[in-house]
mmCIF file of C-alpha atoms and ligand atoms in Angstrom:
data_model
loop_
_atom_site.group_PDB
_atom_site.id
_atom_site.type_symbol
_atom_site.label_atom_id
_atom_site.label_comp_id
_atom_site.label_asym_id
_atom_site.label_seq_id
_atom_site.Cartn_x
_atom_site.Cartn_y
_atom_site.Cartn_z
ATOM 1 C CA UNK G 1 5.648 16.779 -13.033
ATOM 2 C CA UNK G 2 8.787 14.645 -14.232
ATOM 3 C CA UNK G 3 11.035 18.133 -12.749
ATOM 4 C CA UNK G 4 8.416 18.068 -9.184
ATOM 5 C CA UNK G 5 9.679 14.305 -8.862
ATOM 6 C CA UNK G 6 13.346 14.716 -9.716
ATOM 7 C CA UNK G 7 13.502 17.861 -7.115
ATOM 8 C CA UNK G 8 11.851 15.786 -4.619
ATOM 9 C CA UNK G 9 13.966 12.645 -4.930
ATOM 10 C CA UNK G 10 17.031 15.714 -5.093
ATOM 11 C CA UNK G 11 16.169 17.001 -1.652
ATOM 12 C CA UNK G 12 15.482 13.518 0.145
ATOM 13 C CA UNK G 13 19.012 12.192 -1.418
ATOM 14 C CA UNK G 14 20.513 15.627 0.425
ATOM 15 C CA UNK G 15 18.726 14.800 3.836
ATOM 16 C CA UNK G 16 19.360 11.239 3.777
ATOM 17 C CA UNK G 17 22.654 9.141 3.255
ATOM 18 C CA UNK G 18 20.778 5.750 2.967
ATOM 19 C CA UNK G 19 20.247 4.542 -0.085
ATOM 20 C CA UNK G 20 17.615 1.315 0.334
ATOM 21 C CA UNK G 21 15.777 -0.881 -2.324
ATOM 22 C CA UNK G 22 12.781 -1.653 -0.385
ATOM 23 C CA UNK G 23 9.819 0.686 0.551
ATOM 24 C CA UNK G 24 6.861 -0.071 2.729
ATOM 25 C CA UNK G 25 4.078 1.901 2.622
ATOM 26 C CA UNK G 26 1.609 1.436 6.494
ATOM 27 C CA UNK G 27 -1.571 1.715 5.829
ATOM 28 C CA UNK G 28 -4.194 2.627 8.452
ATOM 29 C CA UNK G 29 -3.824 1.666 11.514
ATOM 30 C CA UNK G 30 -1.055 -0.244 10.639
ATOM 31 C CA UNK G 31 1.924 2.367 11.899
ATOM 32 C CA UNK G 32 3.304 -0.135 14.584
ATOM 33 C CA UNK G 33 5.496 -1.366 11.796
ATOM 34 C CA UNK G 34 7.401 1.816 11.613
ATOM 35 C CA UNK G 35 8.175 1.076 15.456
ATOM 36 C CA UNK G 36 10.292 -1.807 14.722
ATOM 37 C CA UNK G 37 12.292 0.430 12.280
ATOM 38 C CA UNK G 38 15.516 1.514 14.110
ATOM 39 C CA UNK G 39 15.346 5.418 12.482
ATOM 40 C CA UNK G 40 18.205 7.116 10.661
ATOM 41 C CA UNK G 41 16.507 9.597 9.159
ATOM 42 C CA UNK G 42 12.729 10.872 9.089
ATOM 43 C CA UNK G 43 10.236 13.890 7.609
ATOM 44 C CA UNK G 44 7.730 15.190 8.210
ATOM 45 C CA UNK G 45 5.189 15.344 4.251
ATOM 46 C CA UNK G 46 4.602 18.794 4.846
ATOM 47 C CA UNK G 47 8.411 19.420 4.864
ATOM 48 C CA UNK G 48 9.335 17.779 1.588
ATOM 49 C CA UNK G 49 9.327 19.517 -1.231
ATOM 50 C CA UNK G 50 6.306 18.638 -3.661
ATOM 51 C CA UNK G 51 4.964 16.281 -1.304
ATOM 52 C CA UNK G 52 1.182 16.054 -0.692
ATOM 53 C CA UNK G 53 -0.350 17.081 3.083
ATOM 54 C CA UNK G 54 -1.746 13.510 4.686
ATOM 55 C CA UNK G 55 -4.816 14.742 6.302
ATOM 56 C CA UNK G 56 -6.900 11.839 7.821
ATOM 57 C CA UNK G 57 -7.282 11.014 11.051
ATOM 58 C CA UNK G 58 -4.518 8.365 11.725
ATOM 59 C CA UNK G 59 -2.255 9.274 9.538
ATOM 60 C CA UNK G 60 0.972 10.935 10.409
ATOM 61 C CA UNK G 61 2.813 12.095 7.680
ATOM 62 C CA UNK G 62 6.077 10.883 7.767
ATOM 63 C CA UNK G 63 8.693 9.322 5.479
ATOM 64 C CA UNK G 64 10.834 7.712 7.585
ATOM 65 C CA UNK G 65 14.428 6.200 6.390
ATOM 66 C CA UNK G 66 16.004 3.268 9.013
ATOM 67 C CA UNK G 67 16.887 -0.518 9.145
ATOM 68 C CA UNK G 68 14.582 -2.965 9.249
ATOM 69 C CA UNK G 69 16.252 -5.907 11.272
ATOM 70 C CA UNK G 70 19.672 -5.903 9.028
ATOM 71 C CA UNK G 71 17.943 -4.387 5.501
ATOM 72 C CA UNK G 72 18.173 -0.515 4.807
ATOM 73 C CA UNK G 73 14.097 0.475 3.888
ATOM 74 C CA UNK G 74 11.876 3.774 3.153
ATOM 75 C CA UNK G 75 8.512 3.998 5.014
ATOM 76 C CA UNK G 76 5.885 5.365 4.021
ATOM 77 C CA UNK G 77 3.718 6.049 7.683
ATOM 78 C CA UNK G 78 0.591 7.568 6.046
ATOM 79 C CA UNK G 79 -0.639 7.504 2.332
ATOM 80 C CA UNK G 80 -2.401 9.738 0.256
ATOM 81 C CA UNK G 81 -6.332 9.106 -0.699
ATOM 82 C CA UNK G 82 -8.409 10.034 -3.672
ATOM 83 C CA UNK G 83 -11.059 10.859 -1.193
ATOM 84 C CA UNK G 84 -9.017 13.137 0.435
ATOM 85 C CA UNK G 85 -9.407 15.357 -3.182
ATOM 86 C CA UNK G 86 -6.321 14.826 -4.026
ATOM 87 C CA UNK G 87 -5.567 13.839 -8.421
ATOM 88 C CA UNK G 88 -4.170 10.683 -8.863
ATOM 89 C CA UNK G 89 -0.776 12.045 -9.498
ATOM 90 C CA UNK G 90 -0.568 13.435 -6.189
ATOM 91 C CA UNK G 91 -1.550 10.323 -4.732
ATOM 92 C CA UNK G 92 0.800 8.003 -6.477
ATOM 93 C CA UNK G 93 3.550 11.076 -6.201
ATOM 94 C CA UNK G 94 5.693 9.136 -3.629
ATOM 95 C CA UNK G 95 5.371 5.881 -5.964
ATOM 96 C CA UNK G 96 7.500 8.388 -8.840
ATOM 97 C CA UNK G 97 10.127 9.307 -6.121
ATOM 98 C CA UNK G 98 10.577 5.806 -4.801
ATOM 99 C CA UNK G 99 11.348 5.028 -8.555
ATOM 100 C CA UNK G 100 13.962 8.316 -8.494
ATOM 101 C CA UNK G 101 15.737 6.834 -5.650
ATOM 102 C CA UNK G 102 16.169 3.425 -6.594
ATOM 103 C CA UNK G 103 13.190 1.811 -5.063
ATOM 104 C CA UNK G 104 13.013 -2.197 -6.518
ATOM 105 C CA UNK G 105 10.316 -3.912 -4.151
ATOM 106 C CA UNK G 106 7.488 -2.635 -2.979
ATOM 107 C CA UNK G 107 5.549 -3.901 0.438
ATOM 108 C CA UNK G 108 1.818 -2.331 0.616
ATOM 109 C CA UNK G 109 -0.617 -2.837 3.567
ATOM 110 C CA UNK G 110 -4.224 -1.335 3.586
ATOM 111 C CA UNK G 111 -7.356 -2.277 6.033
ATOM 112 C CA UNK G 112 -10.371 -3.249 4.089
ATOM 113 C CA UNK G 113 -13.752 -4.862 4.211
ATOM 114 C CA UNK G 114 -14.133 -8.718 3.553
ATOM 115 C CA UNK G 115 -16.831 -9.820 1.058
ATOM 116 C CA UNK G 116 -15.565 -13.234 1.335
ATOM 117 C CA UNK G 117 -18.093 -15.454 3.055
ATOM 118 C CA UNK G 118 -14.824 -17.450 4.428
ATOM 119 C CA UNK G 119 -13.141 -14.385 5.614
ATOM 120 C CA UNK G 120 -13.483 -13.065 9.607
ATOM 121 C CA UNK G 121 -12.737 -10.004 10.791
ATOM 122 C CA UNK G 122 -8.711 -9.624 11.940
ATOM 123 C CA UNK G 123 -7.773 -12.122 8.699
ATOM 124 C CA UNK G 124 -4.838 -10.960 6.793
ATOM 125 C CA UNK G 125 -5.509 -11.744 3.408
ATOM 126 C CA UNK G 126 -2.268 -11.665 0.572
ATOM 127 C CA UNK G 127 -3.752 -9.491 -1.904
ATOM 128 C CA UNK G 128 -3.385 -11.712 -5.262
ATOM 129 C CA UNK G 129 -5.118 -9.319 -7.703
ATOM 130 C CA UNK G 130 -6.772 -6.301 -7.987
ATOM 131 C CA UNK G 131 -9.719 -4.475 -9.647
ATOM 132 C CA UNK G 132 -9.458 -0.735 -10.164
ATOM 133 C CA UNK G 133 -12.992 0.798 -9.505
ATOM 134 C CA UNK G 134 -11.050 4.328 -9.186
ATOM 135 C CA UNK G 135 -12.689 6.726 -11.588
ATOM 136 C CA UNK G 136 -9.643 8.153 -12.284
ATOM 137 C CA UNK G 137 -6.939 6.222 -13.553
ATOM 138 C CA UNK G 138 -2.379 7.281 -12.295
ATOM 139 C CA UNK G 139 -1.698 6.480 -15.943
ATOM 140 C CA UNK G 140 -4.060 8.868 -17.423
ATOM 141 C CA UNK G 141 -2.077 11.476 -19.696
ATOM 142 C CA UNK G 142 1.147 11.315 -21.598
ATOM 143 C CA UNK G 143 2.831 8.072 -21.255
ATOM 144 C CA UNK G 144 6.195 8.585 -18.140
ATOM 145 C CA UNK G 145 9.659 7.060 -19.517
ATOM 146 C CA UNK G 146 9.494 4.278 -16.833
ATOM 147 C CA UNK G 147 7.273 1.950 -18.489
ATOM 148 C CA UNK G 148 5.374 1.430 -21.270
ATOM 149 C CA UNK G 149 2.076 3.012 -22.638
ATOM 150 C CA UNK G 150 0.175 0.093 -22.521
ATOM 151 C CA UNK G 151 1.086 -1.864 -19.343
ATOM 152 C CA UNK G 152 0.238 -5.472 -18.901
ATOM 153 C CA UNK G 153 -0.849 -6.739 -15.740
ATOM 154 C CA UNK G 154 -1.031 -9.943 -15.618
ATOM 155 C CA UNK G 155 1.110 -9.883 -12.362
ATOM 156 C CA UNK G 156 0.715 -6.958 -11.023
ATOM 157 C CA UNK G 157 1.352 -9.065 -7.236
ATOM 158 C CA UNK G 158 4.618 -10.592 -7.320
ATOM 159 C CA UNK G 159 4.543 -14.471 -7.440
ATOM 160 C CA UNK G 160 7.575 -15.129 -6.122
ATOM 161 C CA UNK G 161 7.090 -12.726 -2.677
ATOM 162 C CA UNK G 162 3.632 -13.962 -2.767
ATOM 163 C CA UNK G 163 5.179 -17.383 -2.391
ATOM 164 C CA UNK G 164 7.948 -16.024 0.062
ATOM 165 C CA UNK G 165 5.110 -14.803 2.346
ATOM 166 C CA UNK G 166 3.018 -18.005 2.261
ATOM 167 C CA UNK G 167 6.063 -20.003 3.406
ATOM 168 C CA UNK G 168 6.644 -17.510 5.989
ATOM 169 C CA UNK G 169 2.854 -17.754 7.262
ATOM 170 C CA UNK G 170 3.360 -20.889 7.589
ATOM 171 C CA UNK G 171 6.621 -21.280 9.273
ATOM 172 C CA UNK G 172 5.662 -18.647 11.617
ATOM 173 C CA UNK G 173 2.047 -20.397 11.983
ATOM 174 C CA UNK G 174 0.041 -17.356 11.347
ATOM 175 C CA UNK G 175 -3.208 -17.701 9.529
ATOM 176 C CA UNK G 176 -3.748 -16.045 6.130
ATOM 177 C CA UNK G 177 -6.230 -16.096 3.655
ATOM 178 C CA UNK G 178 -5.501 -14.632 -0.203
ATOM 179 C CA UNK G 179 -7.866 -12.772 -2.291
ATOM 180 C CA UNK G 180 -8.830 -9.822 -4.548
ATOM 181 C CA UNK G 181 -8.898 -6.490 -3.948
ATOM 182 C CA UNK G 182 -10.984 -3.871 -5.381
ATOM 183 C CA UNK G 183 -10.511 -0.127 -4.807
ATOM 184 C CA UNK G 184 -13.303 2.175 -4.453
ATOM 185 C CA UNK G 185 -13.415 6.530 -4.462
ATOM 186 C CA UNK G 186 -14.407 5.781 -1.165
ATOM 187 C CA UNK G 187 -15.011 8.159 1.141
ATOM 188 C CA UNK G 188 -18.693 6.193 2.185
ATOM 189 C CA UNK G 189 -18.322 2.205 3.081
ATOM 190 C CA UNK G 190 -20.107 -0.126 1.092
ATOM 191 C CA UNK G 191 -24.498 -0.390 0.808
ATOM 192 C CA UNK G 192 -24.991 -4.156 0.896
ATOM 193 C CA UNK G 193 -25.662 -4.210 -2.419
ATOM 194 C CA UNK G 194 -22.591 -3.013 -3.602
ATOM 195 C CA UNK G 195 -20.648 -5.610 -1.438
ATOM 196 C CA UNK G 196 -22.780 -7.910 -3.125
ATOM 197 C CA UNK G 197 -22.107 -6.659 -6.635
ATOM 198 C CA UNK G 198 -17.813 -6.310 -5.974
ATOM 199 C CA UNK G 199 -17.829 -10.041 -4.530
ATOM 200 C CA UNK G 200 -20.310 -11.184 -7.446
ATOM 201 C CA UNK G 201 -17.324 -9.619 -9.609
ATOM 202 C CA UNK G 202 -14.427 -10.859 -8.506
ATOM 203 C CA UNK G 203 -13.501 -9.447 -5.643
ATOM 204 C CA UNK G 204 -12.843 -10.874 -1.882
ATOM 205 C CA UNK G 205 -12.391 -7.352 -0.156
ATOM 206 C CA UNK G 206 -12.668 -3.764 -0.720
ATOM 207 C CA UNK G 207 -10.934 -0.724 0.321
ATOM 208 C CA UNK G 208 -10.304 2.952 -0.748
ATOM 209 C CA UNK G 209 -6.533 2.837 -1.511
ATOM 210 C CA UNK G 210 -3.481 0.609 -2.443
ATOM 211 C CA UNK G 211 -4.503 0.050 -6.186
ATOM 212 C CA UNK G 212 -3.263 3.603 -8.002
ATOM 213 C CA UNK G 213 0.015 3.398 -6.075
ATOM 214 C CA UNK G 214 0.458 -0.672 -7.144
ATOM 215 C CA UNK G 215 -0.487 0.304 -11.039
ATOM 216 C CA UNK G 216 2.403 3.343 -11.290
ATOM 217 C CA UNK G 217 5.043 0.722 -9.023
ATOM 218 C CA UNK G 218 4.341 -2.058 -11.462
ATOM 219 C CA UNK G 219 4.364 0.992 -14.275
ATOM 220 C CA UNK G 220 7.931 1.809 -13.053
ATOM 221 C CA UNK G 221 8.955 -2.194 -12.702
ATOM 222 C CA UNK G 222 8.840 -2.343 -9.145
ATOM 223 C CA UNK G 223 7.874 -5.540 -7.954
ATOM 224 C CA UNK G 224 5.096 -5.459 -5.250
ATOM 225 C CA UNK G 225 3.753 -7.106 -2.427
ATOM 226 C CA UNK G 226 0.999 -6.030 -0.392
ATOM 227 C CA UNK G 227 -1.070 -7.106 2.768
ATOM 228 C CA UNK G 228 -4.871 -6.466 3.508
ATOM 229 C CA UNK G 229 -6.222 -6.621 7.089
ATOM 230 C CA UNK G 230 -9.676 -7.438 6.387
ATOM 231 C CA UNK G 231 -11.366 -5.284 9.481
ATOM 232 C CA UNK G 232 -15.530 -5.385 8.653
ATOM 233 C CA UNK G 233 -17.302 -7.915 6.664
ATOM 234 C CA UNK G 234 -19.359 -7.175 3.601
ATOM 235 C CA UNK G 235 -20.654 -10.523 4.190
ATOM 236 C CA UNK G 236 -24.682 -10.983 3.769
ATOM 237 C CA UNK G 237 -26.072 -11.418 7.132
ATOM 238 C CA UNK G 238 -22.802 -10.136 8.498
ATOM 239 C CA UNK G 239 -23.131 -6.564 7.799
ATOM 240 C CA UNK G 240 -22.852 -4.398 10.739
ATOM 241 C CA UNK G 241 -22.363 -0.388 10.563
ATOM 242 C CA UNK G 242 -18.994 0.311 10.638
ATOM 243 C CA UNK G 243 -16.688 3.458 11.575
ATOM 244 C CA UNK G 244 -12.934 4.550 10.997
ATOM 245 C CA UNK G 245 -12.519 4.119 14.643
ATOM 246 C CA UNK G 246 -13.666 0.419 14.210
ATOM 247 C CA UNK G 247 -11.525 -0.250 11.162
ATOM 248 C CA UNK G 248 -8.317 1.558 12.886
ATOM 249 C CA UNK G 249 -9.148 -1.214 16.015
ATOM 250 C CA UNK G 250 -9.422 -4.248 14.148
ATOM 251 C CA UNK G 251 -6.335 -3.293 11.933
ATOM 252 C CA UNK G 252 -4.785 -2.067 15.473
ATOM 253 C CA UNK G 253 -5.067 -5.634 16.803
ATOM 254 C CA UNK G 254 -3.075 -7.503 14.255
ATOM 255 C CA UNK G 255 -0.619 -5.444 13.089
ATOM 256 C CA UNK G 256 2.101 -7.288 15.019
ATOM 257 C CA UNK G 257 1.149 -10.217 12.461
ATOM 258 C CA UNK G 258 1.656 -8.603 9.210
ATOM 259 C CA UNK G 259 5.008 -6.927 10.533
ATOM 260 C CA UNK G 260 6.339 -10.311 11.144
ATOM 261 C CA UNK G 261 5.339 -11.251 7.980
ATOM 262 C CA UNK G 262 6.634 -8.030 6.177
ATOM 263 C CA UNK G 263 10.151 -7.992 8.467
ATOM 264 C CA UNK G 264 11.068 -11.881 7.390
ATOM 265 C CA UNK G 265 10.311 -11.020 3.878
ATOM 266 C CA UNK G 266 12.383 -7.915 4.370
ATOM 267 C CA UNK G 267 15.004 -9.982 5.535
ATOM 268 C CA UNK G 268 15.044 -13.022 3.151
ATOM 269 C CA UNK G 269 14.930 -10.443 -0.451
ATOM 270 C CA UNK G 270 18.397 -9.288 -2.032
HETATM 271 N N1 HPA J 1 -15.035 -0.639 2.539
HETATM 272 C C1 HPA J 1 -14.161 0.228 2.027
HETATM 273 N N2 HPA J 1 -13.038 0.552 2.640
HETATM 274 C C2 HPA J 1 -12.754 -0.039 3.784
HETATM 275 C C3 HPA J 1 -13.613 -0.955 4.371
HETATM 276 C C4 HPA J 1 -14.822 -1.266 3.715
HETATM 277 O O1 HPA J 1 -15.647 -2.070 4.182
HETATM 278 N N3 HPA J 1 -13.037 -1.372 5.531
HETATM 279 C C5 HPA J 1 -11.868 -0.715 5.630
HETATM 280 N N4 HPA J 1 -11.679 0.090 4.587
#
């Protein structure tokens, strides 16, 4: 595995002169970001070596390398799901190779479903916290060099970009809310009463991703930030069906939101 990762990070430092500290990895729906990114280099997942295959729907596939405004980043379009059946290795692979190649901070974005009875569909909620619901856990196995056996997590979301972002919000006057998020196997949505039981444990919105990659980041001391677009509500009395092609909409129509967030905080970090 440690040899898979080293290769990898090999062949990208070959392909790529840029060198950046920051990575961003879009979630669904949320590839308009990668728009903004004025490209130096990019490739295809199916072209680097020991890279996972992205296969949902909406998903490229690319790693793309390119400035963001005046900062040098990596971008993730397209992540890699449990549900998908791949091991949580191969899903937090990238999260090894970002560590290979320098990587220090960490932006995340997902689309998930609000349990918060104050949330509405279209919020973008600063993901505080986390609980891991994945049944299989990225540290399982022998301990990696990058961090220690027993991690703590007691900030696993960076305070001080957390603050950055809520200053930002506000300057720029766009609404957030903040919360919890749990991550589920996925591939079904939530039954009502398991929206019930996540919020009646802790959590303000749920989604299928985000969490392993976060736990091996934080593993490897890479400070993270990450965004949630809260796209369905697992609200009681709110609870409609809801579809990919729904989720990719909602998280479609305020995208432009969370870049300007992501792009100032981009910006304003060393
Ligand atoms: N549940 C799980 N994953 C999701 C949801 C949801 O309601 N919405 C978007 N991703």
């Amino acid at each position: 595995m440690l040899e898979q990762i080293k290769e990898t990070a090999a062949w990208i430092k070959e392909h790529t002169q840029m060198r950046p500290r920051t990575a961003i990895i879009l979630g669904t729906g949320l590839g308009h970001l990668a728009e903004e990114i004025e490209i130096e280099d990019e490739f295809s997942y199916k072209d680097i070596p020991n890279f996972p295959v992205s296969t949902v729907e909406g998903h490229s596939g690319k790693l793309i390398f390119g400035r963001l405004g005046d900062k040098d980043v990596m971008a993730l379009q397209g992540r890699f799901h449990y549900y998908e059946g791949y091991n949580m290795k191969q899903v937090t692979f990238p999260i090894r190779v970002m560590y290979e190649l320098g990587i220090k901070t960490l932006f995340v974005s997902n689309a998930s479903g609000g349990m918060n009875p104050n949330f509405k569909i279209g919020d973008l909620m600063l993901i505080t916290d986390h609980i891991n619901f994945m049944p299989e856990h990225p540290l399982h196995g022998p301990n990696f060099p990058t961090g220690p056996r027993f991690p703590d997590m007691h900030e696993a979301y960076d305070h001080e970009l957390l603050d950055m972002a809520r200053s930002i919000a506000k300057e720029k006057g766009i609404h957030t809310v903040e919360g919890v998020y749990l991550a589920t196997q996925g591939p079904t949505f939530e039954t009502p009463a398991e929206y019930r039981m996540y919020h009646i444990w802790g959590a303000d919105a749920v989604g299928m991703s985000t969490v392993p990659e976060v736990i091996v980041a934080h593993h490897c001391g890479i400070r993270t930030f990450g965004i949630s677009i809260i796209t369905d509500l697992g609200v009681e009395g709110k609870i409609v069906e809801v579809s990919h092609e729904e989720v990719q909409r909602a998280a479609n129509a305020v995208q432009p939101l969370m870049a300007d967030i992501f792009r100032e905080m981009v910006h304003r970090i060393d």
